Every structure is written in structure tokens, then in C-alpha cells.
Short mmCIF file of C-alpha atoms in Angstrom, two decimals:
data_model
loop_
_atom_site.label_atom_id
_atom_site.label_comp_id
_atom_site.label_asym_id
_atom_site.label_seq_id
_atom_site.Cartn_x
_atom_site.Cartn_y
_atom_site.Cartn_z
CA UNK A 1 7.82 -27.57 1.50
CA UNK A 2 4.42 -28.52 2.76
CA UNK A 3 1.24 -28.95 0.80
CA UNK A 4 -0.10 -25.69 2.20
CA UNK A 5 2.82 -23.66 0.81
CA UNK A 6 2.30 -25.13 -2.65
CA UNK A 7 -1.44 -24.53 -2.42
CA UNK A 8 -1.07 -20.85 -1.46
CA UNK A 9 1.52 -20.28 -4.19
CA UNK A 10 -0.74 -21.80 -6.85
CA UNK A 11 -3.69 -19.76 -5.57
CA UNK A 12 -1.73 -16.49 -5.77
CA UNK A 13 -0.51 -17.28 -9.30
CA UNK A 14 -4.04 -18.11 -10.48
CA UNK A 15 -5.46 -14.93 -8.91
CA UNK A 16 -2.83 -12.78 -10.66
CA UNK A 17 -3.73 -14.34 -14.02
CA UNK A 18 -7.42 -13.77 -13.34
CA UNK A 19 -6.89 -10.07 -12.56
CA UNK A 20 -5.03 -9.53 -15.81
CA UNK A 21 -7.45 -11.39 -18.05
CA UNK A 22 -10.72 -9.79 -16.87
CA UNK A 23 -12.41 -7.28 -19.15
CA UNK A 24 -15.18 -5.83 -16.98
CA UNK A 25 -13.73 -3.12 -14.74
CA UNK A 26 -15.78 -3.57 -11.57
CA UNK A 27 -15.11 -7.30 -11.57
CA UNK A 28 -11.43 -6.53 -11.99
CA UNK A 29 -11.55 -4.32 -8.88
CA UNK A 30 -13.08 -7.17 -6.83
CA UNK A 31 -10.52 -9.63 -8.18
CA UNK A 32 -7.67 -7.25 -7.35
CA UNK A 33 -8.86 -7.20 -3.75
CA UNK A 34 -9.08 -11.01 -3.74
CA UNK A 35 -5.53 -11.26 -5.16
CA UNK A 36 -4.37 -9.07 -2.26
CA UNK A 37 -5.99 -11.54 0.14
CA UNK A 38 -4.15 -14.49 -1.40
CA UNK A 39 -0.91 -12.56 -0.98
CA UNK A 40 -1.79 -11.98 2.69
CA UNK A 41 -2.09 -15.74 3.21
CA UNK A 42 1.28 -16.27 1.56
CA UNK A 43 2.95 -13.58 3.66
CA UNK A 44 1.55 -15.14 6.85
CA UNK A 45 3.02 -18.50 5.85
CA UNK A 46 6.37 -16.75 5.43
CA UNK A 47 6.22 -15.60 9.09
CA UNK A 48 5.79 -11.86 8.33
CA UNK A 49 2.87 -10.51 10.39
CA UNK A 50 3.72 -6.82 9.93
CA UNK A 51 3.78 -7.07 6.15
CA UNK A 52 0.60 -9.17 6.11
CA UNK A 53 -1.20 -6.59 8.25
CA UNK A 54 -0.06 -3.78 5.98
CA UNK A 55 -1.12 -5.56 2.79
CA UNK A 56 -4.48 -6.57 4.31
CA UNK A 57 -5.31 -3.07 5.42
CA UNK A 58 -4.30 -1.50 2.13
CA UNK A 59 -6.01 -4.09 -0.05
CA UNK A 60 -9.29 -3.88 1.82
CA UNK A 61 -9.63 -0.18 2.64
CA UNK A 62 -7.51 2.13 0.54
CA UNK A 63 -7.02 0.44 -2.81
CA UNK A 64 -10.59 -0.67 -3.67
CA UNK A 65 -12.07 2.73 -2.73
CA UNK A 66 -9.68 4.66 -4.95
CA UNK A 67 -10.14 2.18 -7.80
CA UNK A 68 -13.94 1.98 -7.67
CA UNK A 69 -14.38 5.77 -7.48
CA UNK A 70 -12.10 6.15 -10.52
CA UNK A 71 -14.18 3.57 -12.41
CA UNK A 72 -17.40 5.41 -11.48
CA UNK A 73 -15.93 8.70 -12.73
CA UNK A 74 -15.07 6.94 -15.97
CA UNK A 75 -18.63 5.63 -16.30
CA UNK A 76 -20.37 8.87 -15.42
CA UNK A 77 -18.96 10.75 -18.38
CA UNK B 1 10.43 -27.74 -5.61
CA UNK B 2 12.26 -25.46 -3.23
CA UNK B 3 12.50 -22.75 -5.91
CA UNK B 4 8.72 -22.42 -6.17
CA UNK B 5 8.37 -19.05 -4.36
CA UNK B 6 10.98 -17.48 -6.67
CA UNK B 7 9.18 -18.91 -9.69
CA UNK B 8 5.96 -17.38 -8.34
CA UNK B 9 7.66 -13.97 -8.32
CA UNK B 10 8.84 -14.43 -11.93
CA UNK B 11 5.37 -15.62 -13.00
CA UNK B 12 3.56 -12.66 -11.41
CA UNK B 13 6.03 -10.22 -12.98
CA UNK B 14 5.55 -11.64 -16.46
CA UNK B 15 1.76 -11.87 -16.10
CA UNK B 16 1.66 -8.22 -15.06
CA UNK B 17 3.81 -7.18 -18.02
CA UNK B 18 1.55 -9.14 -20.36
CA UNK B 19 -1.45 -7.31 -18.93
CA UNK B 20 0.20 -3.92 -19.44
CA UNK B 21 1.03 -4.63 -23.08
CA UNK B 22 -2.39 -6.06 -23.90
CA UNK B 23 -4.46 -3.52 -22.00
CA UNK B 24 -7.31 -1.54 -23.57
CA UNK B 25 -8.15 0.77 -20.69
CA UNK B 26 -5.98 2.98 -18.53
CA UNK B 27 -7.50 1.82 -15.27
CA UNK B 28 -6.80 -1.80 -16.19
CA UNK B 29 -3.24 -0.75 -16.99
CA UNK B 30 -2.74 0.79 -13.55
CA UNK B 31 -4.00 -2.37 -11.83
CA UNK B 32 -1.64 -4.54 -13.91
CA UNK B 33 1.23 -2.24 -12.95
CA UNK B 34 0.30 -2.76 -9.32
CA UNK B 35 0.32 -6.55 -9.83
CA UNK B 36 3.82 -6.30 -11.35
CA UNK B 37 4.97 -4.31 -8.35
CA UNK B 38 3.65 -6.93 -5.93
CA UNK B 39 5.96 -9.54 -7.43
CA UNK B 40 8.92 -7.72 -5.87
CA UNK B 41 7.35 -8.05 -2.42
CA UNK B 42 7.00 -11.81 -2.92
CA UNK B 43 10.63 -12.11 -4.03
CA UNK B 44 11.99 -10.04 -1.12
CA UNK B 45 10.08 -11.95 1.54
CA UNK B 46 10.92 -15.35 0.04
CA UNK B 47 14.63 -14.55 0.14
CA UNK B 48 14.48 -13.67 3.83
CA UNK B 49 12.80 -16.87 5.01
CA UNK B 50 14.72 -19.10 7.44
CA UNK B 51 13.59 -22.72 7.72
CA UNK B 52 12.11 -23.36 11.16
CA UNK B 53 12.23 -19.66 12.01
CA UNK B 54 9.46 -17.72 13.68
CA UNK B 55 8.28 -14.13 13.26
CA UNK B 56 10.83 -11.47 14.39
CA UNK B 57 8.69 -10.33 17.33
CA UNK B 58 10.21 -11.08 20.71
CA UNK B 59 7.44 -10.41 23.21
CA UNK B 60 7.29 -13.45 25.56
CA UNK B 61 9.84 -15.14 23.31
CA UNK B 62 13.46 -15.32 24.32
CA UNK B 63 15.64 -13.13 22.06
CA UNK B 64 17.97 -15.53 20.39
CA UNK B 65 15.43 -18.02 19.03
CA UNK B 66 15.65 -18.62 15.32
CA UNK B 67 13.70 -15.92 13.47
CA UNK B 68 13.27 -14.85 9.87
CA UNK B 69 15.06 -11.84 8.50
CA UNK B 70 13.47 -8.53 9.63
CA UNK B 71 15.27 -6.18 7.23
CA UNK B 72 13.39 -7.26 4.10
CA UNK B 73 10.11 -7.03 6.01
CA UNK B 74 10.89 -3.45 6.96
CA UNK B 75 11.60 -2.60 3.32
CA UNK B 76 8.36 -4.19 2.08
CA UNK B 77 6.10 -2.70 4.73
CA UNK B 78 6.57 0.96 3.86
CA UNK B 79 6.57 0.19 0.16
CA UNK B 80 3.08 -1.33 0.20
CA UNK B 81 1.41 1.74 1.70
CA UNK B 82 3.28 4.19 -0.51
CA UNK B 83 2.55 2.29 -3.74
CA UNK B 84 -1.19 2.84 -3.29
CA UNK B 85 -0.64 6.60 -3.28
CA UNK B 86 1.38 6.41 -6.47
CA UNK B 87 -1.37 4.31 -8.08
CA UNK B 88 -3.86 7.01 -7.08
CA UNK B 89 -1.67 9.61 -8.80
CA UNK B 90 -1.68 7.52 -11.99
CA UNK B 91 -5.46 7.11 -11.81
CA UNK B 92 -5.93 10.88 -11.50
CA UNK B 93 -3.74 11.30 -14.59
CA UNK B 94 -6.03 8.85 -16.40
CA UNK B 95 -9.11 10.83 -15.32
CA UNK B 96 -7.58 14.05 -16.62
CA UNK B 97 -6.73 12.29 -19.87
CA UNK B 98 -10.38 11.34 -20.19
CA UNK B 99 -11.42 14.98 -19.67
CA UNK B 100 -9.05 16.30 -22.32
CA UNK B 101 -9.10 13.59 -25.00
CA UNK B 102 -12.42 11.89 -24.34
CA UNK B 103 -11.10 8.35 -24.30
CA UNK B 104 -9.45 5.93 -21.89
CA UNK B 105 -7.93 3.69 -24.55
CA UNK B 106 -4.13 3.73 -24.82
CA UNK B 107 -4.36 2.68 -28.47
CA UNK B 108 -6.32 5.75 -29.47
CA UNK B 109 -4.22 8.35 -27.69
CA UNK B 110 -1.26 9.51 -29.75
CA UNK B 111 1.62 11.22 -27.93
CA UNK B 112 1.97 14.16 -30.29
CA UNK B 113 -1.16 15.97 -31.20
CA UNK B 114 -1.82 19.44 -32.49
CA UNK C 1 2.91 -1.09 -36.27
CA UNK C 2 -0.33 -2.90 -35.66
CA UNK C 3 -1.39 -4.48 -32.43
CA UNK C 4 -0.67 -8.01 -33.61
CA UNK C 5 2.92 -7.22 -34.56
CA UNK C 6 3.44 -5.50 -31.24
CA UNK C 7 2.13 -8.49 -29.30
CA UNK C 8 4.35 -10.90 -31.28
CA UNK C 9 7.45 -8.82 -30.59
CA UNK C 10 6.49 -8.72 -26.93
CA UNK C 11 6.04 -12.50 -26.89
CA UNK C 12 9.54 -13.11 -28.22
CA UNK C 13 11.10 -10.61 -25.84
CA UNK C 14 9.16 -11.99 -22.88
CA UNK C 15 10.31 -15.53 -23.62
CA UNK C 16 13.95 -14.43 -23.59
CA UNK C 17 13.40 -12.37 -20.46
CA UNK C 18 11.68 -15.26 -18.69
CA UNK C 19 14.59 -17.58 -19.51
CA UNK C 20 17.02 -15.02 -18.09
CA UNK C 21 14.99 -14.54 -14.91
CA UNK C 22 14.64 -18.27 -14.27
CA UNK C 23 18.37 -18.77 -14.79
CA UNK C 24 18.91 -15.92 -12.30
CA UNK C 25 16.64 -17.40 -9.62
CA UNK C 26 18.51 -20.69 -9.75
CA UNK C 27 21.52 -18.87 -8.34
CA UNK C 28 19.72 -17.64 -5.23
CA UNK C 29 20.30 -19.79 -2.10
CA UNK C 30 17.66 -22.45 -1.46
CA UNK C 31 14.34 -21.34 -0.02
CA UNK C 32 14.87 -21.31 3.75
CA UNK C 33 18.65 -21.05 3.86
CA UNK C 34 19.13 -17.35 4.20
CA UNK C 35 22.77 -16.41 4.73
CA UNK C 36 22.78 -12.67 5.48
CA UNK C 37 24.41 -11.42 8.66
CA UNK C 38 22.76 -8.02 9.23
CA UNK C 39 19.32 -9.48 9.98
CA UNK C 40 20.65 -12.07 12.41
CA UNK C 41 22.65 -9.46 14.32
CA UNK C 42 19.61 -7.19 14.59
CA UNK C 43 17.42 -10.05 15.82
CA UNK C 44 19.83 -10.74 18.66
CA UNK C 45 20.55 -7.14 19.57
CA UNK C 46 17.40 -5.06 19.04
CA UNK C 47 15.60 -6.03 22.24
CA UNK C 48 18.51 -5.21 24.52
CA UNK C 49 19.84 -2.19 22.69
CA UNK C 50 16.67 -0.28 21.85
CA UNK C 51 14.19 -1.93 24.26
CA UNK C 52 11.64 -2.69 21.50
CA UNK C 53 10.20 -6.18 21.12
CA UNK C 54 9.11 -5.62 17.51
CA UNK C 55 12.32 -5.80 15.50
CA UNK C 56 10.67 -4.75 12.23
CA UNK C 57 9.36 -1.48 13.69
CA UNK C 58 12.75 -0.84 15.28
CA UNK C 59 14.35 -1.17 11.86
CA UNK C 60 11.73 1.00 10.15
CA UNK C 61 11.86 3.88 12.63
CA UNK C 62 15.22 3.55 14.34
CA UNK C 63 17.96 1.67 12.52
CA UNK C 64 16.83 2.73 9.05
CA UNK C 65 14.82 5.82 9.92
CA UNK C 66 16.39 7.79 7.09
CA UNK C 67 14.86 5.47 4.48
CA UNK C 68 11.43 5.86 6.09
CA UNK C 69 11.82 9.62 5.87
CA UNK C 70 12.40 9.25 2.13
CA UNK C 71 9.29 7.10 1.81
CA UNK C 72 7.24 9.70 3.65
CA UNK C 73 8.42 12.28 1.16
CA UNK C 74 7.26 10.01 -1.68
CA UNK C 75 3.83 9.82 0.00
CA UNK C 76 3.72 13.59 0.45
CA UNK C 77 4.78 14.30 -3.13
CA UNK C 78 2.26 11.97 -4.75
CA UNK C 79 -0.62 13.26 -2.60
CA UNK C 80 0.39 16.82 -3.52
CA UNK C 81 0.37 15.71 -7.16
CA UNK C 82 -3.16 14.36 -6.87
CA UNK C 83 -4.33 17.55 -5.18
CA UNK C 84 -2.70 19.69 -7.88
CA UNK C 85 -4.26 17.70 -10.69
CA UNK C 86 -7.79 17.36 -9.38
CA UNK C 87 -8.46 20.41 -7.26
CA UNK C 88 -10.47 22.92 -9.28
CA UNK C 89 -12.83 25.75 -8.52
CA UNK C 90 -15.62 23.76 -7.02
CA UNK C 91 -17.37 26.34 -4.88
CA UNK C 92 -20.66 26.45 -6.73
CA UNK C 93 -21.19 22.79 -7.58
CA UNK C 94 -24.15 21.24 -5.70
CA UNK C 95 -23.49 18.03 -3.83
CA UNK C 96 -25.38 14.96 -5.04
CA UNK C 97 -28.34 13.70 -3.04
CA UNK C 98 -26.85 10.37 -2.08
CA UNK C 99 -27.99 9.78 1.47
CA UNK C 100 -28.19 6.16 2.50
CA UNK C 101 -31.80 5.34 3.29
CA UNK C 102 -31.53 1.83 4.68
CA UNK C 103 -31.81 1.88 8.46
CA UNK C 104 -29.74 -1.27 8.89
CA UNK C 105 -26.75 0.17 7.03
CA UNK C 106 -26.86 3.40 8.99
CA UNK C 107 -27.12 1.55 12.31
CA UNK C 108 -24.19 -0.73 11.52
CA UNK C 109 -22.13 2.23 10.39
CA UNK C 110 -22.79 4.16 13.58
CA UNK C 111 -21.87 1.15 15.71
CA UNK C 112 -18.69 0.43 13.75
CA UNK C 113 -17.20 3.94 13.80
CA UNK C 114 -16.01 3.99 17.45
CA UNK C 115 -14.81 0.38 17.22
CA UNK C 116 -12.68 1.08 14.16
CA UNK C 117 -11.36 4.30 15.71
CA UNK C 118 -10.25 2.44 18.85
CA UNK C 119 -8.67 -0.31 16.75
CA UNK C 120 -6.75 2.23 14.68
CA UNK C 121 -5.44 4.09 17.72
CA UNK C 122 -4.47 0.77 19.37
CA UNK C 123 -2.56 -0.45 16.31
CA UNK C 124 -0.64 2.84 16.04
CA UNK C 125 0.20 3.00 19.74
CA UNK C 126 1.45 -0.59 20.04
CA UNK C 127 3.83 -0.38 17.11
CA UNK C 128 6.93 -0.98 19.21
CA UNK C 129 5.54 -4.04 20.97
CA UNK C 130 3.36 -6.12 18.62
CA UNK C 131 2.85 -6.09 14.83
CA UNK C 132 1.56 -2.66 13.94
CA UNK C 133 2.89 0.84 13.71
CA UNK C 134 2.17 4.14 12.05
CA UNK C 135 1.62 2.87 8.52
CA UNK C 136 -0.94 0.18 9.25
CA UNK C 137 -2.77 2.13 11.95
CA UNK C 138 -2.92 5.24 9.79
CA UNK C 139 -4.89 3.46 7.09
CA UNK C 140 -7.27 1.98 9.69
CA UNK C 141 -7.86 5.46 11.10
CA UNK C 142 -8.72 6.73 7.64
CA UNK C 143 -11.31 3.94 7.40
CA UNK C 144 -13.16 5.57 10.30
CA UNK C 145 -14.00 8.57 8.17
CA UNK C 146 -14.70 6.38 5.19
CA UNK C 147 -17.41 4.58 7.17
CA UNK C 148 -19.08 7.97 7.68
CA UNK C 149 -19.34 8.35 3.92
CA UNK C 150 -20.41 4.76 3.31
CA UNK C 151 -23.14 4.66 5.93
CA UNK C 152 -24.18 8.30 5.62
CA UNK C 153 -23.81 10.82 2.83
CA UNK C 154 -21.05 12.76 1.12
CA UNK C 155 -22.10 16.00 2.82
CA UNK C 156 -21.38 14.56 6.27
CA UNK C 157 -17.99 13.27 5.19
CA UNK C 158 -16.96 16.60 3.68
CA UNK C 159 -18.11 18.51 6.74
CA UNK C 160 -16.16 16.14 8.99
CA UNK C 161 -12.86 16.51 7.11
CA UNK C 162 -12.37 20.19 6.16
CA UNK C 163 -9.53 20.52 3.72
CA UNK C 164 -7.36 23.11 5.54
CA UNK C 165 -7.17 20.95 8.67
CA UNK C 166 -6.35 17.78 6.76
CA UNK C 167 -3.58 19.59 4.86
CA UNK C 168 -2.24 20.93 8.15
CA UNK C 169 -2.25 17.45 9.74
CA UNK C 170 -0.36 15.96 6.86
CA UNK C 171 2.26 18.68 6.95
CA UNK C 172 2.63 18.24 10.70
CA UNK C 173 3.15 14.52 10.30
CA UNK C 174 5.81 14.73 7.63
CA UNK C 175 7.46 17.78 9.14
CA UNK C 176 7.49 16.25 12.61
CA UNK C 177 9.74 13.50 11.34
CA UNK C 178 12.25 15.99 9.96
CA UNK C 179 12.07 18.26 13.02
CA UNK C 180 12.83 15.34 15.35
CA UNK C 181 15.95 14.67 13.36
CA UNK C 182 16.95 18.33 13.28
CA UNK C 183 16.57 18.71 17.05
CA UNK C 184 19.07 15.91 17.50
CA UNK C 185 21.38 17.75 15.09
CA UNK C 186 21.06 20.97 17.09
CA UNK C 187 22.02 19.22 20.33
CA UNK C 188 25.22 18.00 18.73
CA UNK C 189 24.28 14.35 18.02
CA UNK C 190 23.90 12.72 14.58
CA UNK C 191 20.67 13.28 12.62
CA UNK C 192 17.68 11.30 14.04
CA UNK C 193 19.59 10.26 17.15
CA UNK C 194 17.34 9.03 19.94
CA UNK C 195 16.02 11.87 22.10
CA UNK C 196 13.89 10.23 24.77
CA UNK C 197 15.13 7.61 27.26
CA UNK C 198 14.86 4.00 26.19
CA UNK C 199 12.47 2.72 28.86
CA UNK C 200 11.60 -0.93 29.35
CA UNK C 201 10.89 -3.41 26.58
CA UNK C 202 7.19 -4.23 26.42
CA UNK C 203 5.91 -0.92 27.75
CA UNK C 204 4.14 1.60 25.55
CA UNK C 205 6.74 4.38 25.80
CA UNK C 206 9.93 2.59 24.92
CA UNK C 207 12.57 2.83 22.28
CA UNK C 208 14.04 6.33 22.27
CA UNK C 209 12.32 8.68 19.85
CA UNK C 210 10.36 5.83 18.26
CA UNK C 211 6.96 6.90 19.75
CA UNK C 212 7.33 10.41 18.32
CA UNK C 213 8.20 9.15 14.85
CA UNK C 214 5.48 6.49 15.06
CA UNK C 215 2.70 8.98 15.83
CA UNK C 216 4.00 11.46 13.26
CA UNK C 217 3.86 8.75 10.61
CA UNK C 218 0.37 7.72 11.71
CA UNK C 219 -0.87 11.30 11.39
CA UNK C 220 0.77 11.74 7.99
CA UNK C 221 -0.62 8.52 6.53
CA UNK C 222 -4.15 9.17 7.86
CA UNK C 223 -4.25 12.67 6.46
CA UNK C 224 -2.78 11.57 3.12
CA UNK C 225 -5.46 8.95 2.58
CA UNK C 226 -8.26 11.28 3.72
CA UNK C 227 -7.04 13.80 1.17
CA UNK C 228 -7.00 11.16 -1.56
CA UNK C 229 -10.55 10.03 -0.77
CA UNK C 230 -11.97 13.55 -0.69
CA UNK C 231 -10.26 14.51 -3.97
CA UNK C 232 -11.66 11.49 -5.78
CA UNK C 233 -15.15 11.77 -4.28
CA UNK C 234 -15.45 15.48 -5.02
CA UNK C 235 -14.23 14.89 -8.57
CA UNK C 236 -16.99 12.33 -9.00
CA UNK C 237 -19.71 14.64 -7.67
CA UNK C 238 -18.36 17.41 -9.90
CA UNK C 239 -18.61 15.16 -12.96
CA UNK C 240 -22.12 14.01 -12.09
CA UNK C 241 -23.36 17.54 -11.45
CA UNK C 242 -21.72 18.84 -14.62
CA UNK C 243 -23.54 16.24 -16.64
CA UNK C 244 -26.90 17.22 -15.26
CA UNK C 245 -26.51 20.94 -15.99
#
């Protein structure tokens, strides 16, 4: 178990805690996308390029758009 | 120290559950549910890892070299894309709840009304 | 039952649950010493049997194609649910004036659209050879249309993705999967048996009926996400316009 495995695991755990504890919704959307990126690093270290590509694409394109538009609908009312 | 990836999966699951119970807004609840779901991906991929193995792609690599398990990767791959669609369904339910009841707070919405 | 009592009860239950989970993970084999046989057999056999160099895509579309069909139905059902919930009579709602005015953003958007389109088509087509496939490439293809909204206006995006055609594409994608399986059944082979010849490993058209299923999945995923985006964006413009009435 190298240093880099331990580092990426600690980073992913800290990002998950940060997503849950945030109160402002737009910041939470940004942090959710960042948490997805930390998971991508971990999946690459586990030698899974297909899964890392899938998670990267979803966490950058599909998930933030759906989330941010829902937050804007919530704010517009 | 070699159990650290499994402990990461347990930690993310519990943190997500804590977020769901403590949440004050439906959109925050959906994101915490998504975090809880991602702990299963971490657990699946950590189980399939082979020490010294490479990715299970055999272009320019002789088939027969040590590679990690491809079955769990196949399970996780489709699940990630489909879970976003289910999260979108939950978000549209939250939006409709806001139209009908006027609030996005789980504490203020009672199941039986009227 | 107030909030504080509820959180205390959850804390106790979570502590017990955490202890149980940690005791459970100590029984899993050590990290790196995987002992399953199915994965090792597939790693050794997939290249020669099915002529695909990407074992994961071979499992998703060939060895376990039935499970992928179930996942596509989940996708289809949840997108239908979103459309049912959010689609209202929106014929007479004016679209918001939200055109992007910055020249730099518009220029970058116009330059990025063909690049992202080519990348998406490349990732879908090379699913059997390198990491990629219908699922990943489908989301990248939906980003092409998203760039039109981000660097332009909502009117352009809506005119570019008319709802009847997107619905038709999604149905074709999901139905194409099932029809490929049924054709094999009509010939007399098992469901989802390989129809096309296997070809050579490393070429674009290899792996039996994997290219057909791959492109069908790509179409279905693209159309599903385009539908999701347009439902959410139109709901937002409906809410904004309703407020200003």
C-alpha cells in the first residue's frame, strides 16, 4: 500500500464529509463534482479505466447540470 | 492497513446516511443519497483488485498477463450512468413537491394531509 | 418525536451498524488477493473467443448482455417518469431572453462543438478496442447539445432538439437492443446470440453483434440525457415566466 493510495483514500473520505456538511446549495453542487473527481483518481489507481471514464463524464457533464438547474428552479419560486 | 479501501466504503456509507437523516432540504437529501450509492462502487472495485495486476484491456498486451477482475468493473460502469437518471427523477419529485406544498423542507412536510 | 431525539436514536443505531460493517469487512480477503475464478477465466478467454480486446465491454454487451438490457430499461423508465411528471401544457409560455452576449464565450462554444462531437463518436465507436463504449460516449454526445445552450441561448437548444425526434431516438435505442435479441431467437439460437461474424481483434467491426448493441446503447443514452436536460430547462423557464406574469 503506497503513500499515494492512502492519500487518495483520505482525500475521497474528506470530500464526502465536506459534501454532507455544506449548507449552501450551489457550493454543495460544486463540492459534489469535486468528490466525483476524487473518486475518479481512486478508480484509476485501482486499474479501472472504463469505470473512471464513466464516472468522470457523468460527474462533469450530466450530474452538475441537472443539479444546478433544480437549484435554480428552487430559487426562482 | 490493507483494509483501508473497505473502511473507506464503510465511512462513505455512514457519512451519506448521516447526511440523509440530518438534511433540511430535499435537494441536499438527493445528493447525500447519491454519495451513499457511490460507496458501493468503491467496495466493488476494491474487492476486484489483484496486486500487481494491470487494466483488463489487452490491446498490445499479451492475453494472459495478470489483470484485475473485469466483472465488477462491468457491473459498476452501467450503474454509474443509470444512477444519475434516477437522481433526476427524485429531483423532479422534489420540484413537484415545492409546487404543491410550497416548501422543500422534509421536516415541514407531513405524509398525511387533508 | 423532536429532531434531537431522532438524531440520538440514529446515532446509537449507526454506531451498532458501523461495528457490524467493520466486523464484516474483516472477513473479506486482503486487498489485492482476489480469489474469484470467473474473472480470471474471462481475462484469458475473451480475446480469442469473441475477438474483443476490451474485456469489460465484452462482458457488458456480450457475456452479460441480459443485465445491460435490464439497466437500459431502468434508464428508459426513469426518463419516462421525469417526462410524465414535468411535461405540462407549455405552448403559450414565452422563452426567457437569455442570450449569451460575451463574444469570447460564443466563439469558444462554436469551436468546441465539433471537437466534442468527434470525441463522442470516437469513444462510442471504439468501445470494443479501448476504454469506452455506448454509455460513456452517449453522455459526451449529449454534451455537444449542452454546449449549444451554454454558449448560445435556450431557443437555439430547443430548436436543435425537437421533442418528437428525441423520443423516437430513445425508443429506437432501447428497442434495438431487444430486437437484436429477438432476431437471434427467430433464427433458432438463444436470445442475444451473436449475429454478425467475429472479425479480427483490434478492428472496429469485431465481436459478433457487439457493434449493434454498442451503437443502440449510445443512441439511447444520448437521447435520454437530452430529454432530461430539456425537461429541466423548460421547467425553469416556465417557472420564471409564470412569476413575471
